[in-house]
XYZ file of N, CA and C in Angstrom:
369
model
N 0.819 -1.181 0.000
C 0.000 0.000 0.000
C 0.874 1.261 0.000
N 1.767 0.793 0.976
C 3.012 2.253 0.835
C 3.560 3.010 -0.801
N 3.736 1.313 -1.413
C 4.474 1.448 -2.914
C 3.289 2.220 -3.297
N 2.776 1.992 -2.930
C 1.275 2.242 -4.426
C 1.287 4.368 -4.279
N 1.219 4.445 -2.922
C 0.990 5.867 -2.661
C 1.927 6.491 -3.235
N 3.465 5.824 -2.952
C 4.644 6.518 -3.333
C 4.131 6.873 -4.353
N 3.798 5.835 -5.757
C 3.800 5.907 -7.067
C 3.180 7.079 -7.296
N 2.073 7.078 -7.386
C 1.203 7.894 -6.795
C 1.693 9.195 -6.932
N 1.899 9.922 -5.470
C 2.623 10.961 -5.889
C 3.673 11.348 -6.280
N 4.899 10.540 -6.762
C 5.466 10.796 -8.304
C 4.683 10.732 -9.394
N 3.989 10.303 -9.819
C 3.383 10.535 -10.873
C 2.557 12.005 -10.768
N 2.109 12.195 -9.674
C 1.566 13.770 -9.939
C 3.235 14.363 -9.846
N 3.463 14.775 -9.261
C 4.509 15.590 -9.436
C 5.339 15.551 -10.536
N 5.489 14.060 -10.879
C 5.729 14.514 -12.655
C 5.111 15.204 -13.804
N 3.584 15.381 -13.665
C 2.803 15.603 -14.066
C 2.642 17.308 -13.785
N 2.690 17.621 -13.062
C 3.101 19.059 -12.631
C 4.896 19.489 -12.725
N 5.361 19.045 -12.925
C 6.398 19.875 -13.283
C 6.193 20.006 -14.977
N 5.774 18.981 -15.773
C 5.503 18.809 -17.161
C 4.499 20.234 -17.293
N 3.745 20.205 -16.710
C 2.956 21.565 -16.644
C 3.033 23.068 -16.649
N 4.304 23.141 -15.534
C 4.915 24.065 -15.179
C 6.201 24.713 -16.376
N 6.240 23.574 -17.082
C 7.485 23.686 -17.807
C 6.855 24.286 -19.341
N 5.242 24.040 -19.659
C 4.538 24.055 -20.936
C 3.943 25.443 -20.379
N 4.130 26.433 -19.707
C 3.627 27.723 -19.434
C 4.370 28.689 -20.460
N 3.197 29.409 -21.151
C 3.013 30.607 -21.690
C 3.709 31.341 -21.204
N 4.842 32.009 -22.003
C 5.427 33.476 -21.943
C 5.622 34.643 -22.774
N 6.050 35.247 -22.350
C 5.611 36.852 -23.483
C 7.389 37.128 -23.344
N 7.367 37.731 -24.255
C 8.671 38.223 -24.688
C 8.646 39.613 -25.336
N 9.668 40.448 -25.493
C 9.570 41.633 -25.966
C 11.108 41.886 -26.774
N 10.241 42.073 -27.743
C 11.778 42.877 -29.033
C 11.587 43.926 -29.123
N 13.176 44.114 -29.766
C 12.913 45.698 -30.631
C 13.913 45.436 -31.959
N 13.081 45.921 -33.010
C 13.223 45.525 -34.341
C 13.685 46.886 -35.073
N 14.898 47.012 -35.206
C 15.119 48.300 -36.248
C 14.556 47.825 -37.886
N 13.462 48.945 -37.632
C 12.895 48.983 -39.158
C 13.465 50.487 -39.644
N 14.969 50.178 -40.590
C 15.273 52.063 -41.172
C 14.135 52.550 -41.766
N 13.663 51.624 -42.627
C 13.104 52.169 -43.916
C 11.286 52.804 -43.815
N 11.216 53.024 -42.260
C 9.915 53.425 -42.073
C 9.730 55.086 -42.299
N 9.060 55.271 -42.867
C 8.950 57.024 -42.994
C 8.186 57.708 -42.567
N 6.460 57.735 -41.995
C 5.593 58.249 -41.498
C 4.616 57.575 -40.666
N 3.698 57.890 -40.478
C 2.684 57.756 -39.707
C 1.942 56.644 -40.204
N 1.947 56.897 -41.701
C 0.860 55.507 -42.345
C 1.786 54.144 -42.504
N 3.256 54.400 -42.857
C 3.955 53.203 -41.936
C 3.839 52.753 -41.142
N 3.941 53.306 -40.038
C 3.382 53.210 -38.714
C 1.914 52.100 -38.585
N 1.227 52.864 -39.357
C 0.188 52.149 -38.968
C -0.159 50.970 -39.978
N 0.618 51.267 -40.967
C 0.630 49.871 -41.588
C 0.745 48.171 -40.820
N 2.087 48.804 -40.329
C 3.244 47.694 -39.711
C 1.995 46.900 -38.651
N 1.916 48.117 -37.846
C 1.071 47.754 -36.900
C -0.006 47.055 -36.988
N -0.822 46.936 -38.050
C -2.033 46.679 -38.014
C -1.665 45.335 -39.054
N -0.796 45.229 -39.685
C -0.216 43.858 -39.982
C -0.064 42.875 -39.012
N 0.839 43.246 -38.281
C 1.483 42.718 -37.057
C 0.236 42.235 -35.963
N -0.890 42.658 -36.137
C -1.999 42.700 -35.197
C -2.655 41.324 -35.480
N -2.793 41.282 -37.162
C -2.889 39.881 -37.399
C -2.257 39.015 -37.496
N -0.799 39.244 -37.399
C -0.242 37.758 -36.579
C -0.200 36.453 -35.785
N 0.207 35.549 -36.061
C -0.028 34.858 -35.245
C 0.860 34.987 -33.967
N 0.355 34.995 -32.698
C 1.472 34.959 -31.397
C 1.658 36.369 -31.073
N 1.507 37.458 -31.770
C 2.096 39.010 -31.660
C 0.859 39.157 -30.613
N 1.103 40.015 -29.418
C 0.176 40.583 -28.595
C 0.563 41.973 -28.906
N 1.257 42.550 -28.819
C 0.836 44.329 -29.099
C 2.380 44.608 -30.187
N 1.956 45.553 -30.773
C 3.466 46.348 -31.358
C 3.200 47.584 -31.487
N 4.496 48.694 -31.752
C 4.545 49.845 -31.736
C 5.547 49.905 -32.325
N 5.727 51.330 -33.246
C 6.494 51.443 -34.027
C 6.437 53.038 -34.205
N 7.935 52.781 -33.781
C 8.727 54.681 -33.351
C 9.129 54.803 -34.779
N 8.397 55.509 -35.592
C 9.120 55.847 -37.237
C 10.161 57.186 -37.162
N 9.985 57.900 -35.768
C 10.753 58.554 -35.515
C 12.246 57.691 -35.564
N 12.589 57.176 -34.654
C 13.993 56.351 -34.048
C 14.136 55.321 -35.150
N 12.669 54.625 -35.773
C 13.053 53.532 -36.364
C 13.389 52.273 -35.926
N 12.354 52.374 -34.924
C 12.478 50.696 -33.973
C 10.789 50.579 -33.823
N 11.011 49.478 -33.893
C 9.611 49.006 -33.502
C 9.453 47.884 -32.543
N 8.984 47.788 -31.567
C 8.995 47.017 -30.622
C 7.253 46.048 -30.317
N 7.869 44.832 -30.061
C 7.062 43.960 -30.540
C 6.805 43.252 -28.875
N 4.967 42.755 -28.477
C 5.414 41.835 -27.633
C 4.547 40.315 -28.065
N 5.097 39.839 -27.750
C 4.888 38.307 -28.369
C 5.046 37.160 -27.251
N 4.161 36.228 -28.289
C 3.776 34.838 -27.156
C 5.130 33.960 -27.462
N 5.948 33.219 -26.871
C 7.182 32.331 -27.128
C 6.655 31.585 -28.222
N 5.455 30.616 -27.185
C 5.003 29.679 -27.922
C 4.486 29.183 -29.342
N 4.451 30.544 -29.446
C 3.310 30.739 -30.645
C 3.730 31.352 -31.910
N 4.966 31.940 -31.466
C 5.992 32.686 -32.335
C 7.214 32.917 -32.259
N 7.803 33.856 -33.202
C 9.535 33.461 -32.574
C 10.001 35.114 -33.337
N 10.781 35.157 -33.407
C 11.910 37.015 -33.686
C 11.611 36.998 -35.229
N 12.293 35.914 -35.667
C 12.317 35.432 -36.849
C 11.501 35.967 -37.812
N 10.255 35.238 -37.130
C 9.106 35.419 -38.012
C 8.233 36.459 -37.879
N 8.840 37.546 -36.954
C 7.914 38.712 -36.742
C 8.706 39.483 -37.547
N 9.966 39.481 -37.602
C 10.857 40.308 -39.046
C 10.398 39.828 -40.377
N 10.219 38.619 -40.665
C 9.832 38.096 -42.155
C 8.319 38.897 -42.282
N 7.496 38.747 -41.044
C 6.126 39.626 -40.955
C 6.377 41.130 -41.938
N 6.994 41.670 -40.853
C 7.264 43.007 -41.739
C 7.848 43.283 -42.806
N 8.512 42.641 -43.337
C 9.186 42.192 -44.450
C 8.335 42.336 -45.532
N 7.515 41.345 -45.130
C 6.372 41.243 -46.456
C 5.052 42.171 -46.248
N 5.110 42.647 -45.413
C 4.473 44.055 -45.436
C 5.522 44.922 -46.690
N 6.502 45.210 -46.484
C 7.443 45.934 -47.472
C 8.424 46.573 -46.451
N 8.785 46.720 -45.154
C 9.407 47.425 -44.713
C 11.330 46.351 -44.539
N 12.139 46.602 -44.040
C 13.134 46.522 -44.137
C 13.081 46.137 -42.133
N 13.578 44.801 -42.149
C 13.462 44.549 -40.341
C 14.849 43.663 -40.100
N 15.481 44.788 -39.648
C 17.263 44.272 -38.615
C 17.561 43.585 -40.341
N 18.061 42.514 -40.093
C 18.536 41.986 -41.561
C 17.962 41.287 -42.378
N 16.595 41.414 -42.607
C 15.469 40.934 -43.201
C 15.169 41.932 -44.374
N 15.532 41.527 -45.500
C 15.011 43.129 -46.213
C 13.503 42.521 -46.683
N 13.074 43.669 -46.788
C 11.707 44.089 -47.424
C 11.296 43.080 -48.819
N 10.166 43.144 -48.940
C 9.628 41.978 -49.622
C 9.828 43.112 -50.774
N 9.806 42.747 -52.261
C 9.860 43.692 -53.456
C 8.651 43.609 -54.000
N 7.872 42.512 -53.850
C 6.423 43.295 -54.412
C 5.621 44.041 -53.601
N 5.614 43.560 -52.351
C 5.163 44.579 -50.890
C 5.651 45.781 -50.997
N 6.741 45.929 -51.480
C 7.512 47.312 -51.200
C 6.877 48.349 -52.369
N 6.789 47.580 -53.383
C 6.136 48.106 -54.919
C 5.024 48.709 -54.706
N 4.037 48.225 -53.917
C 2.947 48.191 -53.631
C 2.789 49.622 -52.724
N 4.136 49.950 -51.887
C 3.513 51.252 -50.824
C 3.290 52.105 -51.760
N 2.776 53.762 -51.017
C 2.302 55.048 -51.730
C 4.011 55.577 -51.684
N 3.959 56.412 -52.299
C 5.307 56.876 -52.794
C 5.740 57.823 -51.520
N 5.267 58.290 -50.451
C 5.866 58.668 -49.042
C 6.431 57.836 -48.170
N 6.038 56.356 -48.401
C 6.453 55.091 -47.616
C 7.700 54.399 -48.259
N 8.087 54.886 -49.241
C 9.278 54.466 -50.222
C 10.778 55.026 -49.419
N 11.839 54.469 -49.902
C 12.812 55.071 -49.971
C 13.301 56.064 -50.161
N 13.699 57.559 -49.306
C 14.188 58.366 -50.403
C 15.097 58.136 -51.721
N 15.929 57.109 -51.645
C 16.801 57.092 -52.864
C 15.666 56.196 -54.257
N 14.605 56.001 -54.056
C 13.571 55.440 -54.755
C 12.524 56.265 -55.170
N 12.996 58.256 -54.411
C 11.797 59.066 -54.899
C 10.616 59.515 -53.782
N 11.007 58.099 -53.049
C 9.708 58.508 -51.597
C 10.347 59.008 -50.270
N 9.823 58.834 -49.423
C 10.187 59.983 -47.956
C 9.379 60.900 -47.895
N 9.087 61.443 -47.389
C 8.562 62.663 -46.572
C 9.209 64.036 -46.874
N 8.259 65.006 -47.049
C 8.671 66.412 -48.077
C 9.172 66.815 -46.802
N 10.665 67.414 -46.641
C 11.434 68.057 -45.748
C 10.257 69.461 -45.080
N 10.037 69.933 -46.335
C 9.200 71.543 -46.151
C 7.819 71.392 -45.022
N 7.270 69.914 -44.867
C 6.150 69.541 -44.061
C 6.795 69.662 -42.725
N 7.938 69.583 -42.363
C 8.257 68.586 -41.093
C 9.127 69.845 -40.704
């Protein structure tokens, strides 16, 4: 009867550490995106990123050019939140920008050396 109990509770306690070990965590990056230029970048990225899988919130300083991401471990990884933006069209740490995504922005969301940027005289 003793054996049996022992078993017993090793088996829960194996069973709970297995548990303990499969817990949900959040993580937080920060992703230099250069190639962001305004506000509708901004809210591009963002609202991409929203439908992600695993992404819980992002923000994106087009000022500084970081965008900071928070995310589920489990569910996602760095990787694939740069390839995310990527194929949005933006340019993330060493991920460049997708070329038909990029084709696709309005000509303020472009490159300056491509013609786009933001009119100096606004700002």
């Amino acid at each position: 009867m003793r054996t049996l109990k022992l078993v017993l509770v090793l088996m829960l306690a194996t069973f709970g550490i297995a548990a303990a070990q499969q817990q949900k965590s959040m993580a937080t990056v920060k992703i230099n995106t250069p190639t962001v230029q305004c506000e509708s970048c901004k809210n591009r990225i963002e609202k991409y990123l929203s439908r992600e899988e695993g992404v819980q919130s992002s923000k994106v300083d087009f000022k500084k050019h970081v965008t900071t991401v928070k995310y589920w471990t489990d569910r996602t990884n760095v990787e694939n939140i740069k390839t995310a933006i990527a194929n949005c069209g933006y340019d993330a740490d060493n991920v460049t920008a997708n070329t038909e995504s990029y084709n696709k922005l309005p000509l303020c969301c472009k490159k300056p050396e491509d013609g786009g940027g933001m009119d100096p005289k606004k700002h």
